[in-house]
GROMACS .gro file of C-alpha atoms in nm:
model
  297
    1UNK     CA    1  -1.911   5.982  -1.657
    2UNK     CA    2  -2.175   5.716  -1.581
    3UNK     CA    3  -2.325   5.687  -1.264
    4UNK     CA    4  -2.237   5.368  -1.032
    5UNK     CA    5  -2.581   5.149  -1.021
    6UNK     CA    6  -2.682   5.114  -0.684
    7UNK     CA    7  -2.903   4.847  -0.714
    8UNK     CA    8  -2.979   4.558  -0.952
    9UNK     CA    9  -3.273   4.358  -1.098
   10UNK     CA   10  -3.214   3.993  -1.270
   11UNK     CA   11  -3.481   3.868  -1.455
   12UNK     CA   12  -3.743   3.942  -1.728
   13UNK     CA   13  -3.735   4.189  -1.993
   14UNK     CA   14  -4.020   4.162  -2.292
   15UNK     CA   15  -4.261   4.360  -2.500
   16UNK     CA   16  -4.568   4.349  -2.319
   17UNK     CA   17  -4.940   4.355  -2.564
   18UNK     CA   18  -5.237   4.448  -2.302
   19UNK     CA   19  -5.571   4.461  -2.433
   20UNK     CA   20  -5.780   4.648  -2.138
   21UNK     CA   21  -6.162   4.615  -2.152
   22UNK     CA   22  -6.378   4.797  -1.887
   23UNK     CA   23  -6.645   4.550  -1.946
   24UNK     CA   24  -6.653   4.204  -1.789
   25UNK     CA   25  -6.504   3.928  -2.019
   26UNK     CA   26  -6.622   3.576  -2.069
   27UNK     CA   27  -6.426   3.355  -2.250
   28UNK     CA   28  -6.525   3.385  -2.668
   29UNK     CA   29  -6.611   3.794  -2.555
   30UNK     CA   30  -6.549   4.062  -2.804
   31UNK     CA   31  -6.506   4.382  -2.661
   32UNK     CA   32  -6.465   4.656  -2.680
   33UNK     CA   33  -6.137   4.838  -2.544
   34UNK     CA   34  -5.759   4.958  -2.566
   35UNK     CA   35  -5.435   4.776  -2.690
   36UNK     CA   36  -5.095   4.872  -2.611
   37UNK     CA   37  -4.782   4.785  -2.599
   38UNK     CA   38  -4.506   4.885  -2.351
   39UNK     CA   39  -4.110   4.745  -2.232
   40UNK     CA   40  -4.224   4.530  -1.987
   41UNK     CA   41  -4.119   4.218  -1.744
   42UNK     CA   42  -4.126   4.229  -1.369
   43UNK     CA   43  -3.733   4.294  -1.323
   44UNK     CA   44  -3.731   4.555  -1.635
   45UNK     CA   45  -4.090   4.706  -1.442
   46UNK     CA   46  -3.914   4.715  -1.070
   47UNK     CA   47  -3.573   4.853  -1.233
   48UNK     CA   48  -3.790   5.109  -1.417
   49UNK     CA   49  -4.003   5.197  -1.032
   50UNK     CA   50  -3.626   5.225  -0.910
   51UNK     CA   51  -3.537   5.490  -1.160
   52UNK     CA   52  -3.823   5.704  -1.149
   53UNK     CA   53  -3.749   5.697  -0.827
   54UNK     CA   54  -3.385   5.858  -0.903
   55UNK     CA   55  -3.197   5.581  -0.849
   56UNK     CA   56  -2.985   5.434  -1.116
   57UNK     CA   57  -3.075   5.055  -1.135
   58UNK     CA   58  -2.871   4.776  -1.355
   59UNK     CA   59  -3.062   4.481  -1.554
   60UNK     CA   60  -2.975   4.185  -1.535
   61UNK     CA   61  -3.185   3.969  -1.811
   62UNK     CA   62  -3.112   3.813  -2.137
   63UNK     CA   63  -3.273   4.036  -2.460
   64UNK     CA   64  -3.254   3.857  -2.840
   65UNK     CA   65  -3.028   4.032  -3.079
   66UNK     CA   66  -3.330   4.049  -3.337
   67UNK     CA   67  -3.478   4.408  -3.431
   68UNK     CA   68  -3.701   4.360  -3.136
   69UNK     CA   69  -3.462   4.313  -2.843
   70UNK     CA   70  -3.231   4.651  -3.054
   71UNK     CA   71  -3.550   4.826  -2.962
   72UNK     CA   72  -3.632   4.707  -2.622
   73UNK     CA   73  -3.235   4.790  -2.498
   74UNK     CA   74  -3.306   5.109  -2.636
   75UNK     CA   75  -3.612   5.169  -2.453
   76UNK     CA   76  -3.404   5.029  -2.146
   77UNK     CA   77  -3.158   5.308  -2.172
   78UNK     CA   78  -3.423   5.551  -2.223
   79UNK     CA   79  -3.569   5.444  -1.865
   80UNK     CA   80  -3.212   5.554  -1.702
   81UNK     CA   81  -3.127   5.171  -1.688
   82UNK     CA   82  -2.758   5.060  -1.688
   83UNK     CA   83  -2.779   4.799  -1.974
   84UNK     CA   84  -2.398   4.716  -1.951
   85UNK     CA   85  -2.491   4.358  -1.779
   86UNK     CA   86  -2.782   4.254  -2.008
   87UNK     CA   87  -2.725   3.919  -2.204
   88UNK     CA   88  -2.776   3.918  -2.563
   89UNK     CA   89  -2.940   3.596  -2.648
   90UNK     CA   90  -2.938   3.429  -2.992
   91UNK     CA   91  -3.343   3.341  -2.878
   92UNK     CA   92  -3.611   3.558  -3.023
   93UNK     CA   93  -3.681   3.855  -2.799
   94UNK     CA   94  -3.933   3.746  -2.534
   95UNK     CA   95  -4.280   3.860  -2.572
   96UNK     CA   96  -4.582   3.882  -2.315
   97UNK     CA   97  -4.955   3.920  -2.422
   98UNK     CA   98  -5.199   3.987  -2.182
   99UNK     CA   99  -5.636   4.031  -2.159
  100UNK     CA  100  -5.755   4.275  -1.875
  101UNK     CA  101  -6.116   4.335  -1.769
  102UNK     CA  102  -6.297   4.535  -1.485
  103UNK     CA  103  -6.188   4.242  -1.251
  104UNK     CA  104  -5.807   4.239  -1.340
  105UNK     CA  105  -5.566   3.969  -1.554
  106UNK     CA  106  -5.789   3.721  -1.732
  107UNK     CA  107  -5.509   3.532  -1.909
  108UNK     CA  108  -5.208   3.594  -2.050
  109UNK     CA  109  -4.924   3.406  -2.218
  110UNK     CA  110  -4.565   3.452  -2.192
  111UNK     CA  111  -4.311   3.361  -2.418
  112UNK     CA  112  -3.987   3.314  -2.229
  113UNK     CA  113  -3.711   3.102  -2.377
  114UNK     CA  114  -3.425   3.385  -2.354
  115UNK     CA  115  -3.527   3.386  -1.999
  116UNK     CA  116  -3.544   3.028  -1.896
  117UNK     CA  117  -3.197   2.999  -2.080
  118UNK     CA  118  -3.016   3.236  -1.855
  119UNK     CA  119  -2.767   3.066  -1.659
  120UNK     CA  120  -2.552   3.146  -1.330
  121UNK     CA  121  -2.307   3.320  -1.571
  122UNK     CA  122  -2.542   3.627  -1.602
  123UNK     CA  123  -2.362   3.718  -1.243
  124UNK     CA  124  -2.039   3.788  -1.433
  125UNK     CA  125  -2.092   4.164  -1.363
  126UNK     CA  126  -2.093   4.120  -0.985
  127UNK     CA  127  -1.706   3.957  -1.048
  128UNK     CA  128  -1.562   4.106  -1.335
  129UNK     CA  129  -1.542   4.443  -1.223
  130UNK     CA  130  -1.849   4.569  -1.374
  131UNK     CA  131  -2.089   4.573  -1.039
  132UNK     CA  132  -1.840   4.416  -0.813
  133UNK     CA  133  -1.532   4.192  -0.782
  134UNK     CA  134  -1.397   3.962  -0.498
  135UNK     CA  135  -1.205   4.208  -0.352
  136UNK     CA  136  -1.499   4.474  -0.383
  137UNK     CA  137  -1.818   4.250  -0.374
  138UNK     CA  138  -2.152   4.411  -0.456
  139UNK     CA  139  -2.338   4.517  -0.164
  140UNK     CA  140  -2.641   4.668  -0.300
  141UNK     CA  141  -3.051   4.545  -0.336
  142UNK     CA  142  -3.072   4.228  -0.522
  143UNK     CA  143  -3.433   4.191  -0.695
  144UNK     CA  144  -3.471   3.848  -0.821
  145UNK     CA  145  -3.802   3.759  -1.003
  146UNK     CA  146  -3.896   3.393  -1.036
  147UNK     CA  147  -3.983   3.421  -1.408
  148UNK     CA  148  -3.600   3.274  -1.434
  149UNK     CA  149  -3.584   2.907  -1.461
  150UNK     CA  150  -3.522   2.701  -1.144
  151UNK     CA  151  -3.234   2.572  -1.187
  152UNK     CA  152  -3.073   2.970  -1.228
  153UNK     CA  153  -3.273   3.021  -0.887
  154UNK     CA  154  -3.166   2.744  -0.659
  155UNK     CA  155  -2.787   2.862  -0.842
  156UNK     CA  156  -2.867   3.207  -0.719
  157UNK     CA  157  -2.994   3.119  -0.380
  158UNK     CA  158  -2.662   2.939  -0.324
  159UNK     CA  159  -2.440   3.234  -0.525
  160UNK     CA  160  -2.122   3.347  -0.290
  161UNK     CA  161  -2.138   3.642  -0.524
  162UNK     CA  162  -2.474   3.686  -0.352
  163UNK     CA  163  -2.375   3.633   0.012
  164UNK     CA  164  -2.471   3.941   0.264
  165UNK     CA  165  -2.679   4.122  -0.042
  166UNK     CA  166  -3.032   4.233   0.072
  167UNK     CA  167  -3.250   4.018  -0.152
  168UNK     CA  168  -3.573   4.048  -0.232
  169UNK     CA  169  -3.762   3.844  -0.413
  170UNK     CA  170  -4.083   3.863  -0.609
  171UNK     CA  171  -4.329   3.657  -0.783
  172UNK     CA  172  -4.336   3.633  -1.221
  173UNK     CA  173  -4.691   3.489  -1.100
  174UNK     CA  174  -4.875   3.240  -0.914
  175UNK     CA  175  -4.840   2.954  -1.131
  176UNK     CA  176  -4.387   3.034  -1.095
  177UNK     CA  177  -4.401   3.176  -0.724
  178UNK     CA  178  -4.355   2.791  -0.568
  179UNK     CA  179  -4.006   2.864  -0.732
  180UNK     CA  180  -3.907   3.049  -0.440
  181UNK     CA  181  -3.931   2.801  -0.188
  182UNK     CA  182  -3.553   2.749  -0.236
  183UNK     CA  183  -3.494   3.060  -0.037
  184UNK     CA  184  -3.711   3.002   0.282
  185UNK     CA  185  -3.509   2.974   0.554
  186UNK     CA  186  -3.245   3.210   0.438
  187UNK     CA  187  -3.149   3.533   0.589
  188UNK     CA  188  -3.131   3.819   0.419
  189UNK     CA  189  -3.429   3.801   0.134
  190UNK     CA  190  -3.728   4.000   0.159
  191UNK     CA  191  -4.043   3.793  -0.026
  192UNK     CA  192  -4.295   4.037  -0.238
  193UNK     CA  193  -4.591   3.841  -0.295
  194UNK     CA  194  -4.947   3.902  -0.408
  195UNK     CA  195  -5.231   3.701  -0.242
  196UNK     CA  196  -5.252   3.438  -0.502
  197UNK     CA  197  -4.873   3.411  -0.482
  198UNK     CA  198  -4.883   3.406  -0.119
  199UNK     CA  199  -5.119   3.090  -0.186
  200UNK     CA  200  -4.950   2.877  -0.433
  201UNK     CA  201  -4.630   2.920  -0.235
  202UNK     CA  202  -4.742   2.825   0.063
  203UNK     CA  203  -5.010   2.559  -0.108
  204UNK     CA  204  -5.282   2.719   0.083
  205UNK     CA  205  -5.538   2.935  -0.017
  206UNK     CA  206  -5.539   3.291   0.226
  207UNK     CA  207  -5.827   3.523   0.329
  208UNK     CA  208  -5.606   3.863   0.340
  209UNK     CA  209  -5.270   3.969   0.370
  210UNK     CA  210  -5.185   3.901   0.764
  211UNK     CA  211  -5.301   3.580   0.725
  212UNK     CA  212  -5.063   3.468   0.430
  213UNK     CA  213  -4.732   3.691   0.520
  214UNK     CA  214  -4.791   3.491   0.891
  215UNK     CA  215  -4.791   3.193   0.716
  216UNK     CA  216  -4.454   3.234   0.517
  217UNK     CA  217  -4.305   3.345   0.793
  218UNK     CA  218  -4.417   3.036   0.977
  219UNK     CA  219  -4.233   2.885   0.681
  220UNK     CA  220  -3.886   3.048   0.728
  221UNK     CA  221  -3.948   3.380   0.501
  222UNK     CA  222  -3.693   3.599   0.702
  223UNK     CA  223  -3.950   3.911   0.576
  224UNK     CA  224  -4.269   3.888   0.338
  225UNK     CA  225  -4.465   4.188   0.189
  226UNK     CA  226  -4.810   4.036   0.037
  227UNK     CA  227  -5.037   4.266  -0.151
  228UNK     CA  228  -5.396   4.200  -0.257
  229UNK     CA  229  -5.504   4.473  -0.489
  230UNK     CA  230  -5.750   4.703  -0.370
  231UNK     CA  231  -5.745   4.518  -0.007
  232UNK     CA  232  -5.519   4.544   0.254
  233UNK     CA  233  -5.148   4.470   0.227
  234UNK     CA  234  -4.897   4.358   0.526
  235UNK     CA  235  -4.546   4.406   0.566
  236UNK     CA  236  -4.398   4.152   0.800
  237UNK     CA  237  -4.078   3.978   0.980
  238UNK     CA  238  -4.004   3.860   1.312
  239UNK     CA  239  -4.000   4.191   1.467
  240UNK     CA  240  -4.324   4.352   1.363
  241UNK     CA  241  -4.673   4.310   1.129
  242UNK     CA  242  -4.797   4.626   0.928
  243UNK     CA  243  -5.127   4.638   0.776
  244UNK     CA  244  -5.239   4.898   0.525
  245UNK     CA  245  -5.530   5.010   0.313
  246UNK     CA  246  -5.413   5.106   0.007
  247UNK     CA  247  -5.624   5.454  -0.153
  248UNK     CA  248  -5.952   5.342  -0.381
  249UNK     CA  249  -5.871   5.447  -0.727
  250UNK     CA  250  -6.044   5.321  -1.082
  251UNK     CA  251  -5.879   5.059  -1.196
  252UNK     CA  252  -5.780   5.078  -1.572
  253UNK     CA  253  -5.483   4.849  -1.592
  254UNK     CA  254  -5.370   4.615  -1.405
  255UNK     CA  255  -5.020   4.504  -1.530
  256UNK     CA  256  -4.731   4.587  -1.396
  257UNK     CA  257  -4.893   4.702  -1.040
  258UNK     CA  258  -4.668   4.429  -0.821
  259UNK     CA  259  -4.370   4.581  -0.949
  260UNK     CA  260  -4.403   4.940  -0.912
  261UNK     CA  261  -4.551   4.870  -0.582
  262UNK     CA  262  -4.174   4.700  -0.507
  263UNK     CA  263  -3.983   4.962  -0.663
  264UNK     CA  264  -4.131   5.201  -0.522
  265UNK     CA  265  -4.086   5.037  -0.176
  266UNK     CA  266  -3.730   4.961  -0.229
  267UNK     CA  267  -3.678   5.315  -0.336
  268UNK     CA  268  -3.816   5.430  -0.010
  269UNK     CA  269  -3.576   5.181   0.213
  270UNK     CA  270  -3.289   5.296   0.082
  271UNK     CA  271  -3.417   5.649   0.175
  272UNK     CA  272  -3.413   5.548   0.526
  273UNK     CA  273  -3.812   5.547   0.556
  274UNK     CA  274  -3.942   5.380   0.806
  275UNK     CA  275  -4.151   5.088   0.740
  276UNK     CA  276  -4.510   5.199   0.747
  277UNK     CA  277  -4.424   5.515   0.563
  278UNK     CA  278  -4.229   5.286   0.271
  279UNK     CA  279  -4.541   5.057   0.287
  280UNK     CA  280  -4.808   5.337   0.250
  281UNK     CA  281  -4.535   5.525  -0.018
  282UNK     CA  282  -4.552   5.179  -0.204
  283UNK     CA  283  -4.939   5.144  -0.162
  284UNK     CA  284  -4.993   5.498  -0.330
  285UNK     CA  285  -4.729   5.425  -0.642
  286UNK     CA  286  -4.942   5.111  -0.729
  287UNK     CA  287  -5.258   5.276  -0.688
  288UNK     CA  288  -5.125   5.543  -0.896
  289UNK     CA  289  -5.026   5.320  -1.173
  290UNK     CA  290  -5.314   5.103  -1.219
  291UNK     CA  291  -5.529   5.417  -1.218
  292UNK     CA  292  -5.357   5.581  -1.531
  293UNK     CA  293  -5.460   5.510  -1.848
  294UNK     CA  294  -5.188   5.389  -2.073
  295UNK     CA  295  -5.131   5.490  -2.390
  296UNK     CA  296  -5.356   5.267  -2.703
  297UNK     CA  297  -5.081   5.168  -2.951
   0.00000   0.00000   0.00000
C-alpha cells in the first residue's frame, strides 16, 4: 500500500548539466573540470532533501511526455517521490545548464516553458481526493518555488485550497525572487532566501543575513530564513533572531545547496526540533552537499 505524502513541493523539475571548474573562470575561459548531469529543479531538489530525510514528499510540477521527462519521472520515483500529482505537459521536458567555478554559479540558463505554463489547476490533487478534498483539506508543508510563473503565484497566494497550510517559500533565483512579494503580509509562509535573493526582493543590497531577514520582516514576511553560503545564516520572525555559522567545508558544487539546506530544515520541524537545532541541522546538510563531489557524466 502506498504511503500518504506528508508534505508537498510545486514547482520545478528538469535535467540539470553542471560543468564544475576549481579554477577561476573569466568569461571566453576553457577549463578544465567535471560535467554532470543530475534530476534537478528547486521543488524536485527540496522534495528529494525531504525524502532522504524519510519523509514521503509529493511533486507538484509539470514534466514533458518526450523520452526525457519518461526518464526524469522515473528518476522521481526512484527518489521515494509520490509522482501521482505531476502534470504531463505536451512542452519539451525542461532543461537547466549551469557553469561553476571556485567562487560559485557563474551563469546558467534555464529552459522553463512546461513550468511557466502550469496553471492553478495543478492543485487538483489537494481537491480531488488525491492529497485532500473539501471535506478533508490538506494540512501538510506547502513548498512553493518562484520558478512558477506569476500569475500561478499570486493564484496560489490567494488558493482556499491553500488556506491554514504552513507555506514556505523559496527563491528559483535572484533575478525570480521579487515574485514573492505577493505573499508579504500573509500569515502562515515561511520565506527561504539566499543573500542575493534577500536583495532583489527587498530592492536593497544586504551586508549579512540579520540584516536582510530584519528587513523582510520589516516588510511583512511573517518568518524569513536567509542563507549566504559559507557566512552566517539567520532564522527569523517576530518572536526571535537566530544566527549561525555554518561548518567550513571545500566547496565543489554549488547547485542545489538552497534546497537541501530547506529540506533538510523542514525535515527537522516536523521532527519537533527546536529552531536553532533545525537551523544548525540545515546548515550541516548544505555544507555536506556542496562538499561532495558529484558524479562526471
Amino acid at each position: 500500500m502506498m504511503d500518504i505524502p506528508d508534505c508537498l513541493c510545486i514547482g520545478a523539475a528538469h535535467w540539470d548539466v553542471i560543468g564544475h571548474s576549481p579554477a577561476q573562470i573569466a568569461p571566453g575561459d576553457d577549463v578544465p573540470g567535471r560535467i554532470y548531469q543530475s534530476a534537478g529543479g528547486v521543488a524536485l531538489n527540496v522534495a528529494r532533501a525531504l525524502a532522504q530525510q524519510g519523509h514521503r514528499p509529493a511533486l507538484i510540477a509539470a514534466i514533458g511526455q518526450d523520452g526525457a521527462g519518461t526518464a526524469l519521472v522515473a528518476a522521481i520515483q526512484a527518489a521515494g517521490i509520490e509522482t501521482r500529482c505531476l502534470v504531463r505537459s505536451a512542452l519539451p521536458t525542461d532543461a537547466y545548464i549551469g557553469i561553476e567555478d571556485a567562487n560559485g554559479l557563474i551563469a546558467a540558463i534555464a529552459a522553463s516553458r512546461a513550468l511557466e505554463a502550469l496553471d492553478i489547476g495543478c492543485l487538483a490533487p489537494l481537491q480531488d481526493g488525491r492529497l485532500g478534498s473539501d471535506a478533508a483539506p490538506w494540512r501538510g508543508p506547502v513548498v512553493i518555488d518562484s520558478g512558477v510563473s506569476p500569475s500561478l503565484l499570486e493564484a496560489l497566494a490567494y488558493a482556499p485550497a491553500l488556506e491554514g497550510c504552513d507555506v514556505r517559500l523559496t527563491a528559483a533565483s535572484p533575478a525570480k525572487a521579487a515574485r514573492l512579494r505577493v505573499f508579504l503580509g500573509r500569515q502562515g509562509c515561511c520565506f527561504y532566501l539566499n543573500l542575493a535573493e534577500a536583495g532583489a526582493l527587498c530592492a536593497t543590497p544586504f551586508p549579512d543575513s540579520a540584516h536582510a531577514a530584519r528587513a523582510l520582516l520589516g516588510l511583512g514576511a511573517a518568518r524569513v530564513l536567509v542563507t549566504h553560503g559559507p557566512h552566517s545564516a539567520t532564522d527569523a520572525d517576530a518572536a526571535a533572531v537566530i544566527t549561525l555559522s555554518p561548518p567550513a567545508v571545500p566547496a565543489l558544487r554549488v547547485t542545489g545547496a538552497g534546497d537541501h539546506f530547506m529540506g533538510a530544515h523542514i525535515a527537522q520541524e516536523l521532527s519537533g526540533a527546536p529552531r536553532e537545532i533545525a537551523l544548525r541541522h540545515a546548515l550541516n546538510a548544505a555544507a555536506a552537499h556542496v562538499s561532495q563531489a558529484p558524479h562526471p557524466s
